[in-house]
mmCIF file of C-alpha atoms in Angstrom:
data_model
loop_
_atom_site.group_PDB
_atom_site.id
_atom_site.type_symbol
_atom_site.label_atom_id
_atom_site.label_comp_id
_atom_site.label_asym_id
_atom_site.label_seq_id
_atom_site.Cartn_x
_atom_site.Cartn_y
_atom_site.Cartn_z
ATOM 1 C CA MET A 1 51.563 38.638 59.056
ATOM 2 C CA ALA A 2 50.978 36.907 55.697
ATOM 3 C CA ASP A 3 49.739 33.330 55.557
ATOM 4 C CA VAL A 4 52.575 32.302 53.151
ATOM 5 C CA THR A 5 55.977 33.943 52.770
ATOM 6 C CA VAL A 6 58.159 33.906 49.706
ATOM 7 C CA LEU A 7 61.858 34.960 50.295
ATOM 8 C CA MET A 8 63.679 36.171 47.155
ATOM 9 C CA VAL A 9 67.506 35.990 47.312
ATOM 10 C CA GLY A 10 70.214 36.524 44.730
ATOM 11 C CA GLY A 11 73.119 38.783 43.825
ATOM 12 C CA ARG A 12 73.202 42.564 43.906
ATOM 13 C CA ARG A 13 70.982 44.407 41.501
ATOM 14 C CA CYS A 14 70.010 41.152 39.676
ATOM 15 C CA GLY A 15 66.456 42.330 39.050
ATOM 16 C CA LYS A 16 64.312 40.650 41.664
ATOM 17 C CA SER A 17 61.691 43.340 41.865
ATOM 18 C CA SER A 18 61.576 43.673 38.082
ATOM 19 C CA ILE A 19 60.281 40.066 37.759
ATOM 20 C CA LEU A 20 57.643 40.792 40.402
ATOM 21 C CA ALA A 21 56.503 43.862 38.525
ATOM 22 C CA SER A 22 56.286 41.833 35.326
ATOM 23 C CA MET A 23 54.431 39.096 37.233
ATOM 24 C CA GLU A 24 51.956 41.527 38.645
ATOM 25 C CA SER A 25 51.263 42.997 35.177
ATOM 26 C CA MET A 26 50.422 39.506 33.847
ATOM 27 C CA LEU A 27 48.039 38.766 36.733
ATOM 28 C CA VAL A 28 46.184 41.924 37.738
ATOM 29 C CA ASP A 29 43.018 42.661 35.775
ATOM 30 C CA ASN A 30 43.255 39.390 33.857
ATOM 31 C CA PRO A 31 39.622 38.493 33.093
ATOM 32 C CA GLU A 32 40.394 34.896 31.990
ATOM 33 C CA LEU A 33 42.461 34.129 35.116
ATOM 34 C CA SER A 34 39.853 35.735 37.385
ATOM 35 C CA LYS A 35 37.378 32.974 36.449
ATOM 36 C CA TYR A 36 39.456 30.582 38.555
ATOM 37 C CA ILE A 37 41.373 32.735 41.087
ATOM 38 C CA LYS A 38 42.235 36.371 41.701
ATOM 39 C CA ILE A 39 45.698 37.521 42.724
ATOM 40 C CA ARG A 40 45.974 41.160 43.411
ATOM 41 C CA PRO A 41 48.289 43.511 45.358
ATOM 42 C CA LYS A 42 47.415 44.383 48.897
ATOM 43 C CA GLY A 43 48.518 47.613 50.500
ATOM 44 C CA LYS A 44 50.830 50.196 48.970
ATOM 45 C CA HIS A 45 53.817 49.159 46.894
ATOM 46 C CA ASP A 46 55.426 50.510 43.763
ATOM 47 C CA LEU A 47 55.520 47.382 41.504
ATOM 48 C CA HIS A 48 53.086 49.002 39.024
ATOM 49 C CA VAL A 49 55.385 52.084 38.868
ATOM 50 C CA LYS A 50 58.378 49.870 38.188
ATOM 51 C CA LYS A 51 56.439 47.961 35.511
ATOM 52 C CA ASN A 52 55.337 51.240 33.896
ATOM 53 C CA ASN A 53 58.886 52.605 34.016
ATOM 54 C CA LEU A 54 60.301 49.422 32.480
ATOM 55 C CA GLU A 55 57.659 49.431 29.751
ATOM 56 C CA THR A 56 58.217 53.108 28.956
ATOM 57 C CA PHE A 57 62.022 52.472 28.966
ATOM 58 C CA ILE A 58 61.633 49.751 26.344
ATOM 59 C CA THR A 59 58.984 51.335 24.057
ATOM 60 C CA LYS A 60 60.255 54.976 24.104
ATOM 61 C CA LYS A 61 63.956 54.473 23.750
ATOM 62 C CA GLN A 62 65.720 54.108 20.439
ATOM 63 C CA ARG A 63 65.659 50.519 19.143
ATOM 64 C CA GLY A 64 68.946 48.838 18.759
ATOM 65 C CA ALA A 65 70.781 51.083 21.209
ATOM 66 C CA TYR A 66 72.661 49.722 24.245
ATOM 67 C CA TYR A 67 71.801 50.857 27.728
ATOM 68 C CA LEU A 68 72.725 50.282 31.353
ATOM 69 C CA VAL A 69 69.834 49.343 33.658
ATOM 70 C CA ASP A 70 69.146 48.684 37.386
ATOM 71 C CA PHE A 71 70.496 52.024 38.639
ATOM 72 C CA ASP A 72 67.758 52.483 41.208
ATOM 73 C CA ALA A 73 68.084 49.094 42.982
ATOM 74 C CA SER A 74 67.496 49.141 46.745
ATOM 75 C CA ASP A 75 69.904 47.894 49.386
ATOM 76 C CA ASN A 76 67.138 47.330 51.923
ATOM 77 C CA PHE A 77 64.509 44.551 52.396
ATOM 78 C CA ASN A 78 61.190 45.230 50.657
ATOM 79 C CA VAL A 79 57.938 43.397 51.205
ATOM 80 C CA TYR A 80 55.247 43.024 48.509
ATOM 81 C CA THR A 81 51.939 41.549 49.638
ATOM 82 C CA PHE A 82 49.364 39.834 47.402
ATOM 83 C CA GLU A 83 45.964 38.676 48.219
ATOM 84 C CA VAL A 84 44.583 35.444 46.743
ATOM 85 C CA SER A 85 40.817 35.102 46.436
ATOM 86 C CA HIS A 86 38.213 33.087 44.474
ATOM 87 C CA PRO A 87 34.848 34.019 42.922
ATOM 88 C CA ASN A 88 33.139 31.374 45.055
ATOM 89 C CA ALA A 89 31.944 32.555 48.526
ATOM 90 C CA TRP A 90 33.261 29.473 50.303
ATOM 91 C CA PHE A 91 36.825 30.334 49.543
ATOM 92 C CA GLN A 92 38.512 32.368 52.268
ATOM 93 C CA ASP A 93 41.071 34.916 51.114
ATOM 94 C CA PHE A 94 44.754 34.438 52.113
ATOM 95 C CA THR A 95 47.820 36.552 51.707
ATOM 96 C CA ILE A 96 51.282 35.956 50.304
ATOM 97 C CA ASP A 97 54.340 38.086 51.120
ATOM 98 C CA PHE A 98 57.125 38.371 48.563
ATOM 99 C CA VAL A 99 60.176 39.533 50.490
ATOM 100 C CA ASP A 100 62.967 40.978 48.259
ATOM 101 C CA CYS A 101 66.279 40.430 50.069
ATOM 102 C CA PRO A 102 69.093 42.831 48.890
ATOM 103 C CA GLY A 103 72.163 41.076 47.522
ATOM 104 C CA GLU A 104 74.323 43.104 49.935
ATOM 105 C CA THR A 105 73.145 40.758 52.668
ATOM 106 C CA PHE A 106 75.314 37.972 51.351
ATOM 107 C CA GLY A 107 78.438 40.064 50.606
ATOM 108 C CA ASP A 108 81.452 40.696 52.840
ATOM 109 C CA ASN A 109 80.699 42.426 56.174
ATOM 110 C CA PRO A 110 76.930 43.069 55.592
ATOM 111 C CA ARG A 111 75.090 45.599 57.728
ATOM 112 C CA GLN A 112 73.859 44.082 60.942
ATOM 113 C CA ASP A 113 70.238 45.179 60.225
ATOM 114 C CA LEU A 114 70.389 43.145 56.989
ATOM 115 C CA VAL A 115 71.697 40.072 58.855
ATOM 116 C CA ASP A 116 68.825 40.392 61.412
ATOM 117 C CA GLN A 117 66.217 40.811 58.734
ATOM 118 C CA LEU A 118 67.521 37.725 56.914
ATOM 119 C CA THR A 119 67.307 35.721 60.098
ATOM 120 C CA LYS A 120 63.757 36.852 60.662
ATOM 121 C CA TRP A 121 62.492 36.161 57.161
ATOM 122 C CA LYS A 122 64.205 32.875 56.511
ATOM 123 C CA ALA A 123 62.485 31.505 59.578
ATOM 124 C CA LYS A 124 59.094 32.527 58.268
ATOM 125 C CA ALA A 125 59.684 31.583 54.564
ATOM 126 C CA ASN A 126 57.789 28.698 52.966
ATOM 127 C CA ILE A 127 59.107 29.305 49.474
ATOM 128 C CA PHE A 128 62.571 30.540 48.409
ATOM 129 C CA LEU A 129 63.185 32.075 45.038
ATOM 130 C CA ILE A 130 66.925 31.956 44.139
ATOM 131 C CA VAL A 131 67.098 34.636 41.433
ATOM 132 C CA VAL A 132 69.953 34.123 39.060
ATOM 133 C CA ASP A 133 71.468 36.830 36.689
ATOM 134 C CA THR A 134 71.545 34.799 33.452
ATOM 135 C CA PRO A 135 74.083 37.047 31.582
ATOM 136 C CA PHE A 136 76.593 36.300 34.296
ATOM 137 C CA LEU A 137 75.669 32.660 34.242
ATOM 138 C CA MET A 138 75.992 32.200 30.516
ATOM 139 C CA GLU A 139 78.865 34.567 29.612
ATOM 140 C CA GLY A 140 80.859 34.943 32.828
ATOM 141 C CA ALA A 141 83.427 32.387 33.922
ATOM 142 C CA SER A 142 82.403 29.897 36.562
ATOM 143 C CA GLY A 143 84.328 31.671 39.381
ATOM 144 C CA GLU A 144 83.079 35.070 38.408
ATOM 145 C CA PHE A 145 79.454 33.842 38.402
ATOM 146 C CA LYS A 146 79.794 32.219 41.774
ATOM 147 C CA ASN A 147 81.373 35.358 43.282
ATOM 148 C CA VAL A 148 78.707 37.711 41.973
ATOM 149 C CA SER A 149 75.790 35.311 42.709
ATOM 150 C CA PHE A 150 77.060 34.385 46.307
ATOM 151 C CA THR A 151 76.325 30.745 45.521
ATOM 152 C CA MET A 152 78.003 29.312 48.616
ATOM 153 C CA ASN A 153 76.535 31.898 50.967
ATOM 154 C CA ILE A 154 73.084 31.335 49.661
ATOM 155 C CA ALA A 155 73.524 27.519 49.899
ATOM 156 C CA GLN A 156 74.501 27.915 53.528
ATOM 157 C CA LEU A 157 71.272 29.901 54.095
ATOM 158 C CA PHE A 158 69.407 26.619 54.289
ATOM 159 C CA ASP A 159 71.740 24.581 56.469
ATOM 160 C CA ASP A 160 69.939 25.239 59.773
ATOM 161 C CA ILE A 161 66.422 24.590 58.438
ATOM 162 C CA SER A 162 67.013 21.682 55.905
ATOM 163 C CA GLY A 163 67.113 19.039 58.619
ATOM 164 C CA ASN A 164 63.602 19.765 59.936
ATOM 165 C CA SER A 165 61.927 16.334 60.145
ATOM 166 C CA ASN A 166 58.275 17.506 60.470
ATOM 167 C CA ASN A 167 55.779 18.067 57.750
ATOM 168 C CA ASP A 168 56.367 21.809 57.302
ATOM 169 C CA PHE A 169 57.493 21.374 53.739
ATOM 170 C CA ARG A 170 59.279 24.175 51.900
ATOM 171 C CA LYS A 171 59.859 24.878 48.236
ATOM 172 C CA ILE A 172 62.992 26.256 46.364
ATOM 173 C CA ILE A 173 62.644 27.658 42.886
ATOM 174 C CA PHE A 174 65.823 28.734 40.972
ATOM 175 C CA VAL A 175 64.729 31.584 38.718
ATOM 176 C CA PRO A 176 67.197 32.603 35.857
ATOM 177 C CA ILE A 177 66.117 36.070 34.767
ATOM 178 C CA LYS A 178 67.006 38.254 31.791
ATOM 179 C CA CYS A 179 66.899 35.229 29.553
ATOM 180 C CA GLU A 180 65.835 37.151 26.412
ATOM 181 C CA LYS A 181 69.135 36.411 24.570
ATOM 182 C CA TRP A 182 68.774 32.628 25.300
ATOM 183 C CA LYS A 183 64.970 32.336 24.765
ATOM 184 C CA ASN A 184 65.602 29.520 22.230
ATOM 185 C CA GLY A 185 67.999 27.794 24.560
ATOM 186 C CA LEU A 186 66.443 27.773 28.012
ATOM 187 C CA ASN A 187 67.227 24.106 28.547
ATOM 188 C CA GLU A 188 70.886 25.050 28.163
ATOM 189 C CA VAL A 189 70.412 27.776 30.748
ATOM 190 C CA ALA A 190 68.870 25.233 33.156
ATOM 191 C CA THR A 191 71.766 22.809 32.586
ATOM 192 C CA LYS A 192 74.437 25.335 33.236
ATOM 193 C CA LEU A 193 72.653 26.569 36.374
ATOM 194 C CA GLN A 194 72.855 23.086 37.834
ATOM 195 C CA LYS A 195 76.503 22.852 36.883
ATOM 196 C CA TYR A 196 77.351 26.129 38.725
ATOM 197 C CA TYR A 197 75.161 25.240 41.708
ATOM 198 C CA ASP A 198 76.499 21.675 41.651
ATOM 199 C CA GLU A 199 77.123 21.664 45.462
ATOM 200 C CA MET A 200 73.438 22.336 46.065
ATOM 201 C CA PHE A 201 72.025 19.988 43.326
ATOM 202 C CA GLU A 202 74.418 17.110 43.900
ATOM 203 C CA ASN A 203 74.925 17.172 47.708
ATOM 204 C CA ARG A 204 72.334 19.281 49.551
ATOM 205 C CA LEU A 205 68.989 19.291 47.841
ATOM 206 C CA PRO A 206 68.630 15.462 47.361
ATOM 207 C CA SER A 207 69.009 14.959 51.107
ATOM 208 C CA TRP A 208 66.541 17.690 52.054
ATOM 209 C CA LYS A 209 63.435 15.472 52.346
ATOM 210 C CA ASN A 210 61.039 18.359 53.074
ATOM 211 C CA PHE A 211 62.086 20.509 50.249
ATOM 212 C CA SER A 212 60.793 20.450 46.721
ATOM 213 C CA TYR A 213 62.761 22.319 44.106
ATOM 214 C CA GLY A 214 62.948 23.238 40.458
ATOM 215 C CA ILE A 215 64.170 25.639 37.751
ATOM 216 C CA LEU A 216 62.043 28.304 36.115
ATOM 217 C CA PRO A 217 63.749 30.536 33.549
ATOM 218 C CA VAL A 218 61.976 33.822 32.721
ATOM 219 C CA LEU A 219 62.182 36.629 30.170
ATOM 220 C CA THR A 220 61.939 39.583 32.515
ATOM 221 C CA ALA A 221 60.691 42.110 30.011
ATOM 222 C CA GLY A 222 61.042 40.549 26.590
ATOM 223 C CA GLY A 223 62.103 43.772 24.897
ATOM 224 C CA ILE A 224 65.659 44.223 26.187
ATOM 225 C CA GLU A 225 68.405 41.680 25.493
ATOM 226 C CA PHE A 226 71.807 41.351 27.038
ATOM 227 C CA GLY A 227 74.500 42.759 24.746
ATOM 228 C CA GLU A 228 77.913 42.769 26.416
ATOM 229 C CA PHE A 229 80.019 43.393 29.509
ATOM 230 C CA SER A 230 82.437 46.327 29.747
ATOM 231 C CA ASP A 231 84.902 47.802 32.219
ATOM 232 C CA PRO A 232 83.278 50.278 34.583
ATOM 233 C CA GLN A 233 84.128 53.713 33.191
ATOM 234 C CA LEU A 234 82.978 57.256 33.873
ATOM 235 C CA LEU A 235 83.194 60.341 31.695
ATOM 236 C CA ALA A 236 84.767 63.077 33.872
ATOM 237 C CA ILE A 237 84.696 66.738 32.804
ATOM 238 C CA ASN A 238 87.566 68.683 34.472
ATOM 239 C CA GLY A 239 87.768 65.906 37.094
ATOM 240 C CA CYS A 240 84.103 65.943 37.938
ATOM 241 C CA PHE A 241 81.501 63.181 37.350
ATOM 242 C CA ASP A 242 78.290 61.596 38.541
ATOM 243 C CA HIS A 243 78.195 57.926 39.419
ATOM 244 C CA LYS A 244 75.028 57.423 37.440
ATOM 245 C CA THR A 245 74.799 59.768 34.496
ATOM 246 C CA SER A 246 78.613 59.677 33.758
ATOM 247 C CA CYS A 247 78.634 55.842 33.302
ATOM 248 C CA CYS A 248 79.921 55.096 29.839
ATOM 249 C CA LYS A 249 81.980 52.935 27.507
ATOM 250 C CA LYS A 250 84.746 54.398 25.345
ATOM 251 C CA GLN A 251 84.624 52.914 21.823
ATOM 252 C CA GLY A 252 88.283 51.752 21.364
ATOM 253 C CA ASN A 253 90.710 54.500 20.385
ATOM 254 C CA SER A 254 87.988 56.650 18.781
ATOM 255 C CA PRO A 255 86.614 59.775 20.432
ATOM 256 C CA ILE A 256 83.095 58.158 20.419
ATOM 257 C CA ILE A 257 81.748 57.375 23.888
ATOM 258 C CA ARG A 258 78.576 55.380 24.494
ATOM 259 C CA MET A 259 76.714 56.851 27.504
ATOM 260 C CA TYR A 260 74.550 54.935 30.102
ATOM 261 C CA ASP A 261 71.276 56.077 28.446
ATOM 262 C CA GLY A 262 72.104 54.855 24.952
ATOM 263 C CA SER A 263 73.176 58.210 23.576
ATOM 264 C CA THR A 264 76.454 58.826 21.859
ATOM 265 C CA HIS A 265 78.975 61.459 22.922
ATOM 266 C CA VAL A 266 81.953 62.663 20.868
ATOM 267 C CA SER A 267 84.875 63.885 22.951
ATOM 268 C CA ARG A 268 86.538 66.988 21.646
ATOM 269 C CA PRO A 269 90.205 68.104 22.104
ATOM 270 C CA GLY A 270 90.542 70.654 24.906
ATOM 271 C CA SER A 271 87.167 69.785 26.362
ATOM 272 C CA GLY A 272 88.637 68.749 29.666
ATOM 273 C CA GLU A 273 87.086 65.334 29.275
ATOM 274 C CA THR A 274 88.756 62.215 30.459
ATOM 275 C CA ILE A 275 87.716 58.567 31.021
ATOM 276 C CA VAL A 276 88.249 57.414 34.633
ATOM 277 C CA LYS A 277 87.617 54.066 36.412
ATOM 278 C CA ASN A 278 84.431 53.805 38.388
ATOM 279 C CA THR A 279 85.994 52.724 41.634
ATOM 280 C CA GLU A 280 82.762 52.956 43.561
ATOM 281 C CA PHE A 281 81.143 50.413 41.213
ATOM 282 C CA THR A 282 84.245 48.191 41.536
ATOM 283 C CA ASP A 283 84.137 48.344 45.318
ATOM 284 C CA ILE A 284 80.401 47.360 45.351
ATOM 285 C CA ASN A 285 80.908 44.556 42.872
ATOM 286 C CA PRO A 286 84.418 43.090 43.631
ATOM 287 C CA GLY A 287 83.393 39.657 42.352
ATOM 288 C CA PHE A 288 82.758 40.735 38.788
ATOM 289 C CA PRO A 289 83.274 44.485 38.335
ATOM 290 C CA LYS A 290 81.728 44.863 34.883
ATOM 291 C CA TYR A 291 78.858 46.954 33.440
ATOM 292 C CA SER A 292 76.095 44.945 31.871
ATOM 293 C CA TRP A 293 74.817 46.615 28.627
ATOM 294 C CA PHE A 294 71.404 45.623 27.188
ATOM 295 C CA LYS A 295 70.043 46.147 23.692
ATOM 296 C CA ASN A 296 66.532 47.579 23.319
ATOM 297 C CA ASN A 297 64.209 45.775 20.926
ATOM 298 C CA GLY A 298 61.179 48.094 21.568
ATOM 299 C CA VAL A 299 58.533 45.688 22.757
ATOM 300 C CA TYR A 300 57.583 44.889 26.347
ATOM 301 C CA SER A 301 56.767 41.206 26.282
ATOM 302 C CA PRO A 302 57.686 39.279 29.471
ATOM 303 C CA LYS A 303 57.503 35.535 29.452
ATOM 304 C CA ASN A 304 57.159 32.964 32.248
ATOM 305 C CA CYS A 305 56.913 35.592 35.051
ATOM 306 C CA ASP A 306 53.398 34.375 35.579
ATOM 307 C CA GLN A 307 54.752 30.841 36.088
ATOM 308 C CA ILE A 308 56.237 32.145 39.301
ATOM 309 C CA ALA A 309 52.719 32.947 40.497
ATOM 310 C CA TYR A 310 51.433 29.586 39.338
ATOM 311 C CA GLN A 311 54.194 27.699 41.324
ATOM 312 C CA VAL A 312 53.703 29.851 44.359
ATOM 313 C CA VAL A 313 49.902 29.773 44.394
ATOM 314 C CA ARG A 314 49.778 26.032 43.827
ATOM 315 C CA PHE A 315 52.072 25.462 46.685
ATOM 316 C CA ALA A 316 50.172 27.912 48.921
ATOM 317 C CA LEU A 317 46.811 26.287 48.317
ATOM 318 C CA PHE A 318 47.994 22.970 49.543
ATOM 319 C CA TYR A 319 50.074 24.517 52.295
ATOM 320 C CA MET A 320 47.024 26.363 53.634
ATOM 321 C CA LEU A 321 44.871 23.220 53.391
ATOM 322 C CA ALA A 322 47.553 21.136 55.325
ATOM 323 C CA HIS A 323 48.509 23.641 57.978
ATOM 324 C CA HIS A 324 45.933 26.259 58.680
ATOM 325 C CA SER A 325 42.994 24.634 60.614
ATOM 326 C CA ALA A 326 40.919 27.831 60.564
ATOM 327 C CA TRP A 327 41.316 28.103 56.823
ATOM 328 C CA ARG A 328 40.276 24.472 56.374
ATOM 329 C CA ILE A 329 36.799 25.244 57.799
ATOM 330 C CA PHE A 330 36.159 27.497 54.768
ATOM 331 C CA ALA A 331 38.546 25.748 52.330
ATOM 332 C CA PRO A 332 37.380 23.857 49.260
ATOM 333 C CA SER A 333 37.141 20.122 49.398
ATOM 334 C CA LYS A 334 40.008 18.090 47.983
ATOM 335 C CA SER A 335 37.989 17.471 44.883
ATOM 336 C CA ASP A 336 37.255 21.153 44.438
ATOM 337 C CA LEU A 337 40.878 21.979 45.174
ATOM 338 C CA LYS A 338 42.014 19.530 42.597
ATOM 339 C CA LYS A 339 39.655 21.134 40.041
ATOM 340 C CA MET A 340 40.989 24.563 40.914
ATOM 341 C CA ILE A 341 44.555 23.417 40.402
ATOM 342 C CA GLN A 342 43.533 21.864 37.080
ATOM 343 C CA ASN A 343 41.922 25.227 36.046
ATOM 344 C CA LEU A 344 45.163 27.006 36.985
ATOM 345 C CA GLU A 345 47.161 24.595 34.989
ATOM 346 C CA THR A 346 44.843 25.071 32.036
ATOM 347 C CA HIS A 347 45.361 28.785 32.240
ATOM 348 C CA PHE A 348 49.064 28.923 33.058
ATOM 349 C CA LEU A 349 50.362 26.001 31.093
ATOM 350 C CA LYS A 350 48.448 26.482 27.854
ATOM 351 C CA ASP A 351 51.466 27.335 25.620
ATOM 352 C CA ASP A 352 53.459 24.507 24.168
ATOM 353 C CA ASP A 353 56.716 26.275 24.804
ATOM 354 C CA THR A 354 55.961 27.156 28.407
ATOM 355 C CA ALA A 355 57.831 24.086 29.692
ATOM 356 C CA ASN A 356 61.033 25.005 27.833
ATOM 357 C CA GLY A 357 63.817 25.041 30.447
ATOM 358 C CA ILE A 358 61.430 24.468 33.382
ATOM 359 C CA ILE A 359 62.480 21.553 35.527
ATOM 360 C CA GLN A 360 60.584 20.083 38.527
ATOM 361 C CA PHE A 361 62.766 17.861 40.606
ATOM 362 C CA ALA A 362 60.195 17.224 43.388
ATOM 363 C CA THR A 363 56.788 18.446 44.284
ATOM 364 C CA ASN A 364 55.896 17.872 47.917
ATOM 365 C CA GLU A 365 52.380 19.276 47.201
ATOM 366 C CA LYS A 366 51.566 15.743 46.013
ATOM 367 C CA MET A 367 52.459 14.439 49.540
ATOM 368 C CA TRP A 368 50.035 16.933 51.081
ATOM 369 C CA HIS A 369 47.282 15.960 48.647
ATOM 370 C CA THR A 370 47.273 12.437 50.197
ATOM 371 C CA MET A 371 46.770 13.786 53.678
#
């Protein structure tokens, strides 16, 4: 079992594992960061494969074309373990589990195994990442966003743990992802998120004394930018279609059809081709049954994904010091710990625009630091 657990929750196919893949790529084999602390994957997982696929998708596809993404999202819980270590011998390694909770867990009539897994992991979790699909946030209506993001169900997730009166503090980070289109307006993203999660920000979070919370917008990949929503359509040939490769958008009344992979298809008379509604997609996404099309800009350049690691590791260092007596024997002194945090801040917070859209409402690590 990991020393610190991070539970990631959000809507269906919103891209939780993609931001982890980008985060890993910004941390692993980073010589400058390794002077202060090392964060590396432990055990087998496919984040590097996902990152490579995402980078290849961006750099090899035609620039300016529109694509559909997130076809291979999982509907099961996935755990990604990272090990934190330091060049100094006195620092004992510890582990952090990132647990990716599928959005299906918060929908209508979820599978019992998903409910059981959620119960298990929320009891263990020290940090919660609420991952927000920014295109839905910024361009969908309020009701549509709340439906697709399960805002009320996710808020209720904390009801039975928020009243805990002991010192077992927890942290909540709202993470709007796919922010490329709004990279010059991340403060607006943060403001709108507070509006749509008003019940949490106005009523719940201020009363949860043992929770710190904040907002951290990220550019998941940098090279793909949200373009538009469209009705879920499939290109059927003689009534046959595939729920992945047949996804498309018909361009008005013309015979031109945009396919899921960015290619263009021209429908010919007598070809037996028809456009049909993707009812399977509609059934899976009843709250907002729309395709999300993204435009490719050709460069893989994620931003702020490493800030997730900074926030998590900063919390984890203080948590380990405050709660794990065995770790304290080998832990740094408070002065050394403070220096380590300052070094992390120097590395992670060196860009002037890093703070754009990032809001910290409370940091209970400061409370631990006085213990």
